[in-house]
CSV table of C-alpha atoms in Angstrom, one decimal:
chain,number,residue,atom,x,y,z
A,1,MET,CA,0.0,0.1,0.0
A,2,TYR,CA,2.7,2.5,0.8
A,3,ALA,CA,4.4,1.5,-2.5
A,4,ARG,CA,1.0,2.7,-4.3
A,5,ILE,CA,0.9,5.7,-2.4
A,6,LEU,CA,4.6,6.6,-3.2
A,7,GLY,CA,4.2,5.7,-6.8
A,8,PHE,CA,0.9,8.0,-6.8
A,9,ALA,CA,2.9,10.8,-5.2
A,10,VAL,CA,5.6,10.4,-7.8
A,11,VAL,CA,3.3,10.5,-10.8
A,12,ALA,CA,1.4,13.5,-9.4
A,13,THR,CA,4.6,15.3,-8.9
A,14,CYS,CA,5.8,14.6,-12.4
A,15,LEU,CA,2.7,15.9,-13.9
A,16,ALA,CA,2.4,19.1,-11.6
A,17,MET,CA,6.0,20.1,-12.4
A,18,PRO,CA,5.4,20.9,-16.1
A,19,VAL,CA,2.3,22.9,-15.2
A,20,PHE,CA,4.3,24.9,-12.6
A,21,ALA,CA,7.0,25.5,-15.2
A,22,ALA,CA,4.5,26.7,-17.8
A,23,VAL,CA,2.9,29.1,-15.4
A,24,ALA,CA,6.2,30.5,-14.4
A,25,LEU,CA,7.3,31.1,-17.9
A,26,GLY,CA,4.0,32.6,-18.8
A,27,ASP,CA,4.4,35.0,-15.6
A,28,ALA,CA,7.9,35.8,-17.1
A,29,ALA,CA,6.7,37.3,-20.4
A,30,GLY,CA,7.5,40.9,-20.8
A,31,SER,CA,10.4,43.3,-20.8
A,32,TYR,CA,13.2,43.6,-18.2
A,33,THR,CA,16.0,46.1,-17.6
A,34,ILE,CA,19.1,44.3,-16.3
A,35,SER,CA,20.0,45.4,-12.9
A,36,PRO,CA,23.8,45.4,-12.2
A,37,ALA,CA,23.1,45.4,-8.4
A,38,GLY,CA,21.8,41.8,-8.7
A,39,SER,CA,23.7,40.6,-11.6
A,40,SER,CA,27.5,39.7,-12.5
A,41,ILE,CA,29.4,39.1,-15.7
A,42,ARG,CA,32.3,36.8,-14.7
A,43,PHE,CA,34.9,35.1,-17.0
A,44,SER,CA,37.8,32.7,-16.8
A,45,ILE,CA,40.8,32.0,-18.9
A,46,GLY,CA,42.9,28.8,-18.5
A,47,LYS,CA,46.7,28.5,-18.7
A,48,LEU,CA,48.8,25.8,-20.0
A,49,GLY,CA,49.9,23.4,-17.2
A,50,GLY,CA,46.9,24.7,-14.9
A,51,GLY,CA,45.9,28.0,-13.3
A,52,GLY,CA,45.0,30.8,-15.4
A,53,PHE,CA,43.0,33.9,-14.2
A,54,ASP,CA,39.3,34.9,-13.5
A,55,GLY,CA,37.8,38.3,-13.9
A,56,ALA,CA,34.7,40.3,-13.9
A,57,PHE,CA,33.1,43.4,-15.4
A,58,ALA,CA,31.9,46.0,-12.8
A,59,ARG,CA,29.9,48.0,-15.5
A,60,PHE,CA,27.4,46.8,-17.9
A,61,LYS,CA,23.8,47.4,-19.0
A,62,GLY,CA,21.0,45.6,-21.0
A,63,SER,CA,17.5,44.4,-21.5
A,64,ILE,CA,15.6,41.2,-21.7
A,65,ARG,CA,12.4,40.7,-23.6
A,66,ILE,CA,10.5,37.6,-23.3
A,67,ASP,CA,7.7,36.9,-25.8
A,68,ASN,CA,6.1,33.7,-24.3
A,69,SER,CA,3.7,33.3,-27.4
A,70,ASP,CA,6.8,33.0,-29.7
A,71,VAL,CA,10.1,32.5,-27.8
A,72,GLY,CA,12.0,33.1,-30.9
A,73,ARG,CA,10.8,36.8,-30.8
A,74,SER,CA,12.6,37.1,-27.6
A,75,ARG,CA,15.5,39.4,-27.4
A,76,VAL,CA,18.6,39.9,-25.2
A,77,ASN,CA,20.9,43.0,-25.5
A,78,ILE,CA,23.8,43.5,-23.2
A,79,THR,CA,26.4,46.1,-23.3
A,80,ILE,CA,29.6,45.6,-21.3
A,81,PHE,CA,32.2,48.5,-20.5
A,82,PRO,CA,35.5,47.0,-20.7
A,83,GLU,CA,37.3,49.6,-18.5
A,84,SER,CA,35.5,48.2,-15.5
A,85,VAL,CA,37.3,44.8,-16.0
A,86,GLY,CA,38.7,43.5,-12.6
A,87,THR,CA,40.9,40.5,-11.7
A,88,GLY,CA,42.1,41.5,-8.1
A,89,GLN,CA,45.4,42.3,-9.9
A,90,SER,CA,46.1,45.9,-10.9
A,91,ARG,CA,48.7,45.1,-13.2
A,92,VAL,CA,46.6,42.5,-15.2
A,93,ASP,CA,43.6,44.9,-15.0
A,94,ALA,CA,45.7,47.6,-16.7
A,95,PHE,CA,47.1,45.2,-19.3
A,96,LEU,CA,43.5,43.9,-20.1
A,97,ARG,CA,42.4,47.4,-20.4
A,98,SER,CA,45.3,48.4,-22.8
A,99,ASP,CA,45.4,48.0,-26.6
A,100,ALA,CA,46.8,44.6,-26.3
A,101,VAL,CA,43.5,43.1,-25.2
A,102,PHE,CA,40.3,45.3,-25.0
A,103,ASP,CA,41.7,48.6,-26.2
A,104,ALA,CA,39.1,50.1,-24.0
A,105,ALA,CA,40.2,53.7,-24.7
A,106,ASN,CA,39.3,53.3,-28.4
A,107,ASN,CA,36.6,50.6,-27.9
A,108,PRO,CA,34.6,51.6,-24.9
A,109,GLU,CA,31.8,49.0,-25.4
A,110,ILE,CA,31.4,45.3,-26.0
A,111,GLN,CA,28.0,44.5,-27.3
A,112,PHE,CA,25.8,41.4,-27.7
A,113,ARG,CA,22.6,41.5,-29.5
A,114,SER,CA,20.5,38.3,-29.8
A,115,THR,CA,19.4,37.3,-33.2
A,116,SER,CA,17.6,34.1,-32.2
A,117,VAL,CA,16.2,32.4,-28.9
A,118,LYS,CA,15.6,28.7,-29.1
A,119,ARG,CA,13.8,27.1,-26.1
A,120,THR,CA,15.7,24.1,-25.1
A,121,GLY,CA,13.6,22.9,-22.0
A,122,GLU,CA,11.0,24.2,-19.7
A,123,THR,CA,13.3,26.8,-18.1
A,124,SER,CA,16.2,26.9,-20.6
A,125,ALA,CA,17.1,28.5,-23.9
A,126,LEU,CA,20.0,28.7,-26.4
A,127,ILE,CA,20.4,32.4,-27.2
A,128,THR,CA,22.2,33.1,-30.5
A,129,GLY,CA,23.5,36.6,-31.4
A,130,ARG,CA,26.2,39.0,-32.6
A,131,LEU,CA,29.0,39.9,-30.2
A,132,THR,CA,30.9,43.0,-31.1
A,133,ALA,CA,34.4,43.8,-29.5
A,134,ARG,CA,37.2,45.8,-30.9
A,135,GLY,CA,35.2,46.6,-33.9
A,136,LYS,CA,34.7,43.1,-34.9
A,137,THR,CA,31.5,41.3,-35.0
A,138,PHE,CA,30.8,37.3,-34.8
A,139,PRO,CA,28.0,35.1,-34.0
A,140,GLU,CA,28.1,33.4,-30.7
A,141,LYS,CA,26.0,31.3,-28.5
A,142,PHE,CA,25.1,31.3,-24.9
A,143,THR,CA,22.9,29.0,-22.8
A,144,ALA,CA,20.5,30.5,-20.4
A,145,GLU,CA,18.6,28.9,-17.5
A,146,LEU,CA,15.7,30.8,-15.7
A,147,SER,CA,16.8,30.4,-12.0
A,148,GLY,CA,14.3,32.8,-10.3
A,149,LEU,CA,11.1,34.8,-10.9
A,150,LYS,CA,9.6,36.8,-8.0
A,151,SER,CA,7.5,40.2,-7.9
A,152,GLY,CA,8.6,41.5,-11.2
A,153,THR,CA,12.1,40.4,-11.1
A,154,ILE,CA,13.7,37.6,-13.3
A,155,ARG,CA,16.9,35.8,-12.8
A,156,PHE,CA,18.9,34.0,-15.5
A,157,HIS,CA,22.2,31.9,-15.1
A,158,VAL,CA,24.0,32.2,-18.6
A,159,THR,CA,27.1,30.4,-19.7
A,160,GLY,CA,29.2,30.4,-22.9
A,161,LYS,CA,32.5,30.1,-24.5
A,162,VAL,CA,34.2,32.7,-26.8
A,163,LEU,CA,37.3,32.6,-28.9
A,164,ARG,CA,39.3,35.7,-28.1
A,165,SER,CA,41.4,35.4,-31.2
A,166,ARG,CA,38.5,36.3,-33.3
A,167,TYR,CA,38.4,39.7,-31.9
A,168,GLY,CA,42.1,40.4,-32.1
A,169,MET,CA,42.7,39.7,-28.3
A,170,ASP,CA,44.8,36.4,-28.8
A,171,VAL,CA,47.9,37.8,-26.9
A,172,GLY,CA,49.5,35.2,-24.8
A,173,THR,CA,48.3,32.3,-26.7
A,174,PRO,CA,49.0,29.4,-26.6
A,175,ILE,CA,50.4,29.7,-22.9
A,176,TYR,CA,46.8,31.2,-21.9
A,177,SER,CA,43.9,29.6,-23.5
A,178,ASN,CA,42.1,31.1,-26.6
A,179,VAL,CA,38.8,30.1,-24.9
A,180,VAL,CA,37.2,32.5,-22.5
A,181,HIS,CA,34.6,30.9,-20.3
A,182,PHE,CA,31.7,33.2,-19.3
A,183,ASP,CA,29.5,32.6,-16.3
A,184,MET,CA,26.8,35.2,-15.7
A,185,THR,CA,23.9,36.0,-13.4
A,186,LEU,CA,21.5,38.4,-15.0
A,187,THR,CA,18.8,39.8,-12.9
A,188,GLY,CA,16.1,41.8,-14.7
A,189,LYS,CA,13.4,44.2,-13.3
A,190,ARG,CA,10.2,44.3,-15.1
A,191,GLY,CA,9.5,47.9,-16.5
């Protein structure tokens, strides 16, 4: 009897979960402004033999528009200000801002503009778009997972990999990896 009750509970839970997720995504439809206070854009670059370094951008802005009736029409736009890069090492920060890497003085913005959003699960999507850095634009892909929705605030965990050489930032390769790993938390306020 306990096995039957437990089995019923498991089936009921499985049936209820997609309904809850659909309601949450329906509630998520709308436009959001990314709030830097609840967001972070972090990156890491590996090094031959282990190690490497991690960093983050302190200044960025953006918007998220979720179209629940046609998720493909959803949009994500992010602008990062590379002069705000920080690794906890002032010498490395200055080097990253220099013309050897970001050239922040001549290229004050890095922009990502989505071109398509494809739903990959109840709360996940693949976001394809155009990333522009140092005057060069290439298509890039990021995965996004809805990790919170409450009182007009939405939160996504976003990950992706970018080849820095495409943007003329290949200094230090092959000792430092050409692959930049991004790990972002994007919090948006409905508005």
